[in-house]
PDB file of C-alpha atoms in Angstrom:
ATOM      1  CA  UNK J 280      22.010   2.426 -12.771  1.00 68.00           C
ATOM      2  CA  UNK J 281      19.972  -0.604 -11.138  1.00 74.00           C
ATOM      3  CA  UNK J 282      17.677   0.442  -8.616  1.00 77.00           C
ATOM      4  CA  UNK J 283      18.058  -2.674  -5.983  1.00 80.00           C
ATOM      5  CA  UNK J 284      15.141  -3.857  -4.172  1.00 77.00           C
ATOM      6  CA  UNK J 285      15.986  -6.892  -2.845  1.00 77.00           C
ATOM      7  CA  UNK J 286      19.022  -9.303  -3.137  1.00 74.00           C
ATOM      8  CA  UNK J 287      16.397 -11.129  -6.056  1.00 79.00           C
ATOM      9  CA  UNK J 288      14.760  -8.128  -7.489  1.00 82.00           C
ATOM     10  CA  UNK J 289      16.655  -5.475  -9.080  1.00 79.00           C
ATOM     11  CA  UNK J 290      14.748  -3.080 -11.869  1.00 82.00           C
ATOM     12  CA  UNK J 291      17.124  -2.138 -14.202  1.00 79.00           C
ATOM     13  CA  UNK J 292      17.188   1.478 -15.521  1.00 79.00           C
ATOM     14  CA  UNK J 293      15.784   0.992 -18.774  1.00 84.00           C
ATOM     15  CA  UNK J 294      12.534  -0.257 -16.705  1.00 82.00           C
ATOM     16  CA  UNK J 295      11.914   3.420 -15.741  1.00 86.00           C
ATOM     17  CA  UNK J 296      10.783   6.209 -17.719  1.00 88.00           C
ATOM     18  CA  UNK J 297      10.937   9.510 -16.023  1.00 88.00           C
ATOM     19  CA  UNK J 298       9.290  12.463 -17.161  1.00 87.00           C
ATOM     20  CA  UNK J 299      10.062  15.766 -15.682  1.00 88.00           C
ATOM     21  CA  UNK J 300       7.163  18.174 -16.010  1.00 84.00           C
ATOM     22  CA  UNK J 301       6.593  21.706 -14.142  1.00 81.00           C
ATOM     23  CA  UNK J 302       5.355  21.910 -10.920  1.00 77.00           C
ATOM     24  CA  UNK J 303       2.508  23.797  -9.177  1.00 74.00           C
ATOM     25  CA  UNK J 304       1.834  25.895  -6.251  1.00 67.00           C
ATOM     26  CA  UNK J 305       4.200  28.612  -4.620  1.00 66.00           C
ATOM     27  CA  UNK J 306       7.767  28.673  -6.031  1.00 65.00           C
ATOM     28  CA  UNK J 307       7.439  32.687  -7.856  1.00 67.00           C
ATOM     29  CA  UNK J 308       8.853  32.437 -11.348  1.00 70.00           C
ATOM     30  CA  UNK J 309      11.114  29.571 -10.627  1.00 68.00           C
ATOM     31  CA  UNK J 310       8.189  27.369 -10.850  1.00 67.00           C
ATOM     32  CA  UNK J 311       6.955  28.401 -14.588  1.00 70.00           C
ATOM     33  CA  UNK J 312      10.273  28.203 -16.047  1.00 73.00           C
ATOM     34  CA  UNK J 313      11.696  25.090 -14.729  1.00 76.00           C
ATOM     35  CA  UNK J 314      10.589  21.681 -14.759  1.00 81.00           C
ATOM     36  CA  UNK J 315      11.094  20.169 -11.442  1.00 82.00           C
ATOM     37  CA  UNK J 316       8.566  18.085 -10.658  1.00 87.00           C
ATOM     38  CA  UNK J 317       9.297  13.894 -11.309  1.00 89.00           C
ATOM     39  CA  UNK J 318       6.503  11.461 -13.014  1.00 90.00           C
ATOM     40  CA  UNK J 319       8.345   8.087 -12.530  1.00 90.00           C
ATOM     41  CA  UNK J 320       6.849   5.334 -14.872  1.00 92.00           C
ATOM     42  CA  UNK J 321       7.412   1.673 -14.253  1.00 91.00           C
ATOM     43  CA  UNK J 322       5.911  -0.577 -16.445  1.00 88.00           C
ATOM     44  CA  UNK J 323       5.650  -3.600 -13.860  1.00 86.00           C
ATOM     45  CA  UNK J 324       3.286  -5.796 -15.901  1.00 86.00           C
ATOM     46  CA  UNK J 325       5.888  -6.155 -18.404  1.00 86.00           C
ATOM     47  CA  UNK J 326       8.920  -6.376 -15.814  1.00 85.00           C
ATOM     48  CA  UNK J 327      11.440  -9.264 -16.342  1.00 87.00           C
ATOM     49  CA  UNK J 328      12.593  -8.477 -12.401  1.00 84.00           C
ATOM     50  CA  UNK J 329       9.109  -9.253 -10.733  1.00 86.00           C
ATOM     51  CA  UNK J 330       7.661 -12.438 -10.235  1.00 88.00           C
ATOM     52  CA  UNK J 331       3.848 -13.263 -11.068  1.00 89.00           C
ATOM     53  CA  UNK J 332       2.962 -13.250  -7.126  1.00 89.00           C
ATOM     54  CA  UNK J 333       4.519  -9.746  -6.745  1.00 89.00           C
ATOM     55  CA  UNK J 334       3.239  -7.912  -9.619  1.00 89.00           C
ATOM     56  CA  UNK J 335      -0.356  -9.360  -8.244  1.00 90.00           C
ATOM     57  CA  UNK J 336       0.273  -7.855  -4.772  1.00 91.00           C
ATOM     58  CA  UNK J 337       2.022  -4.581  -6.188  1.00 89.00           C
ATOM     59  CA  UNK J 338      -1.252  -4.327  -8.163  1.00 90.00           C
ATOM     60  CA  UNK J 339      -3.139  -4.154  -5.146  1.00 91.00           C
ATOM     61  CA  UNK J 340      -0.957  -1.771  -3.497  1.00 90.00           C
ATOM     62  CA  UNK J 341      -0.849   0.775  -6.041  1.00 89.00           C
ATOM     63  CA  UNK J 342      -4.606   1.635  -6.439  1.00 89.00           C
ATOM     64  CA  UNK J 343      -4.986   4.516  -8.049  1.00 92.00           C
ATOM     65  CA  UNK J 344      -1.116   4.461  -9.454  1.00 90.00           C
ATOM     66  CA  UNK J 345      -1.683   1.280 -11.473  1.00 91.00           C
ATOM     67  CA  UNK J 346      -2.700   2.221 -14.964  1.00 89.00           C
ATOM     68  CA  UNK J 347      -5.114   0.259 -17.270  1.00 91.00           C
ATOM     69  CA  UNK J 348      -1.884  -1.177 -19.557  1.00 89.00           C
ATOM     70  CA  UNK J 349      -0.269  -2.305 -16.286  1.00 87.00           C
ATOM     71  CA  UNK J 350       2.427   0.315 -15.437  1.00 90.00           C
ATOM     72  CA  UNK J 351       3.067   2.222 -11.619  1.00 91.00           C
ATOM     73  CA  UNK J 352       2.967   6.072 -12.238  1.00 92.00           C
ATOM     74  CA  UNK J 353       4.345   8.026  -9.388  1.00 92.00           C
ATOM     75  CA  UNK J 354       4.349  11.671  -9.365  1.00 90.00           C
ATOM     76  CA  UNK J 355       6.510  13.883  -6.871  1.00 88.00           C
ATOM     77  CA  UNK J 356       6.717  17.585  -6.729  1.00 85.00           C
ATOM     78  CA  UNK J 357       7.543  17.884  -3.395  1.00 82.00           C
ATOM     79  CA  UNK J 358      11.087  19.490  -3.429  1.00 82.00           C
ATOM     80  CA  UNK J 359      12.412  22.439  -5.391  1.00 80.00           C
ATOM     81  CA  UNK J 360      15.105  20.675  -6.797  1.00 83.00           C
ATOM     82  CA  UNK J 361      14.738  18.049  -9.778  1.00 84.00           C
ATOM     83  CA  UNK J 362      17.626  15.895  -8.337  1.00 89.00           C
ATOM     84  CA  UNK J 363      16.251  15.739  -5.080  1.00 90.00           C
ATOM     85  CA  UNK J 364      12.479  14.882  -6.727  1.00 90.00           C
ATOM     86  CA  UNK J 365      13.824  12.266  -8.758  1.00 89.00           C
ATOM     87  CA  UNK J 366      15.539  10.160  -5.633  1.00 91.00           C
ATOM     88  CA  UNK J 367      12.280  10.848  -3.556  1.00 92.00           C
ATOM     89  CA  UNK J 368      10.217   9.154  -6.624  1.00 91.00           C
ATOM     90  CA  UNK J 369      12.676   5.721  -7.012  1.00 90.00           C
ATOM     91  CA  UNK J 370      12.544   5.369  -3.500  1.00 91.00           C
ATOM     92  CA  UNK J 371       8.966   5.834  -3.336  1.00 91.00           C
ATOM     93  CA  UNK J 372       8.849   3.291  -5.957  1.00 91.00           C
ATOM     94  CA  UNK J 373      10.985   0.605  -4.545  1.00 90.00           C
ATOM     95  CA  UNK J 374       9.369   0.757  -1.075  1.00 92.00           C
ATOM     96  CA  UNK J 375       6.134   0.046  -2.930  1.00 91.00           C
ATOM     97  CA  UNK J 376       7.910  -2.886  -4.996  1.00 90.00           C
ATOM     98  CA  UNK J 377       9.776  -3.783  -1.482  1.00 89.00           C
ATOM     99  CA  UNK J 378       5.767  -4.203   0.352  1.00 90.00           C
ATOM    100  CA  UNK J 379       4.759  -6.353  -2.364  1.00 89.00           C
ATOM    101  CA  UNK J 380       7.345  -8.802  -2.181  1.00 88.00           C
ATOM    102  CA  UNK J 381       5.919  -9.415   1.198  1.00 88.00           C
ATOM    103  CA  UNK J 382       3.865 -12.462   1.167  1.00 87.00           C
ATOM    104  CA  UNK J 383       0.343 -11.744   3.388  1.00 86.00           C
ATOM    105  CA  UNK J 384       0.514 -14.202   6.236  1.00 90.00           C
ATOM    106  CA  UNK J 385      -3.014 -16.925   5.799  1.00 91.00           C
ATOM    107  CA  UNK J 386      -5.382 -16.254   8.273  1.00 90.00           C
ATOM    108  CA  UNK J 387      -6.393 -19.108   9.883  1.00 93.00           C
ATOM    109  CA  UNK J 388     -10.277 -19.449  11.092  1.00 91.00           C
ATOM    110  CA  UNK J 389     -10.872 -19.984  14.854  1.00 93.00           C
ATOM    111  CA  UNK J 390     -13.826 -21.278  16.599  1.00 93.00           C
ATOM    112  CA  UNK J 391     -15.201 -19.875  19.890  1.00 93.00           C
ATOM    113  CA  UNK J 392     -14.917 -22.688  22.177  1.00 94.00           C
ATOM    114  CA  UNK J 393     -17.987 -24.439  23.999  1.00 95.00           C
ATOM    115  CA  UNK J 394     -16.756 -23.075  27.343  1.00 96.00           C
ATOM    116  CA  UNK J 395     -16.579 -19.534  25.862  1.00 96.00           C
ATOM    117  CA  UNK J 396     -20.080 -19.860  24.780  1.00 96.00           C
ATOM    118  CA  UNK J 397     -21.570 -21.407  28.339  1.00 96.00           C
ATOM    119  CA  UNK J 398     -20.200 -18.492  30.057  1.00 97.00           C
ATOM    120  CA  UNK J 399     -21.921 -15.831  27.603  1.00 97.00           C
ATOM    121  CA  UNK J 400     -24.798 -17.471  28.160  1.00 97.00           C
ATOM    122  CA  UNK J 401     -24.658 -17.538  31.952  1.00 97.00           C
ATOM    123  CA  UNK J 402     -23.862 -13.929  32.038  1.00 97.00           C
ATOM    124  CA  UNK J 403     -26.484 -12.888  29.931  1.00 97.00           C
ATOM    125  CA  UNK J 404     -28.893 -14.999  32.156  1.00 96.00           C
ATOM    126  CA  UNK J 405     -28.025 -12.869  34.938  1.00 96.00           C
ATOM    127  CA  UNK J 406     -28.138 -10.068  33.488  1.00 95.00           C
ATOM    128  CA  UNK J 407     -31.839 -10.527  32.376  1.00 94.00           C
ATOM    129  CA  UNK J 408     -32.389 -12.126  36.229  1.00 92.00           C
ATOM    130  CA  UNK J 409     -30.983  -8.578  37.486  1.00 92.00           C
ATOM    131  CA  UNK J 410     -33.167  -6.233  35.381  1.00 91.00           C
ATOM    132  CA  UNK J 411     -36.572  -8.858  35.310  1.00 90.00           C
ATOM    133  CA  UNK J 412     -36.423  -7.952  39.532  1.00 89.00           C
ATOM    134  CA  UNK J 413     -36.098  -4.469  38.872  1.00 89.00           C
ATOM    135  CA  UNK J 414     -39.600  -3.347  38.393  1.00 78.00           C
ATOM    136  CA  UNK J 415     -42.086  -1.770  40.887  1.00 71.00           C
ATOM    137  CA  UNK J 416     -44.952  -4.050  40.986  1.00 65.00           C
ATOM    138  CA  UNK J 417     -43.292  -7.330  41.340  1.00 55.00           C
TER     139      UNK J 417
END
């Protein structure tokens, strides 16, 4: 199964290495004898599918999910059901691949303009002419 991010990008299944592991919190005994919970491991840095730019971006936008030999580690427990975990984790994954592949727009530096800066000035001068005429012994 391909997981399809964008017409270019595709990760292939053998990209992804999931790991089912028990979950915490309420669930009675359910939750200490079955192992719903999804850890989804990607190792991106390695990834034939993603170009240089994207894996530099995905980087960024992973944080804490990156890990120190270049892989994305997501971790879901929110359903009860493994099935259902494991589609909330690839699409959790491809939405972060999908962000990356956006390109940041360049921010272009702007100057104020001269006339911008002549009317701050004249404002403040008022300003100061307003509160110098304010006092009692004048």
């Amino acid at each position: 199964m391909v997981l399809r991010i964008t017409d270019q990008i595709a990760i292939e299944d053998w990209e992804l290495v999931e790991q089912f592991i028990r979950a915490g919190g309420p669930g009675g005994q359910n939750v200490n004898k079955v192992s719903s919970a999804v850890e989804l491991r990607f190792e991106a840095e390695r990834s034939p599918s993603l170009p240089d730019a994207v894996k530099r971006r995905l980087r960024r936008l992973a944080g804490r999910r990156w890990t120190k030999d270049g892989a994305v580690v997501i971790q879901v427990s929110e359903e009860r059901s493994q099935a259902r975990n494991r589609e909330i984790a690839r699409e959790r994954l491809a939405d972060l691949v999908r962000r990356a592949t956006v390109a940041p727009k360049r921010r272009i530096p702007t100057k104020v303009s001269q006339n911008q800066k002549r009317k701050r000035v004249e404002a403040k001068k008022a300003r100061a002419e307003v509160k110098s005429t304010r006092g009692w012994d004048r």
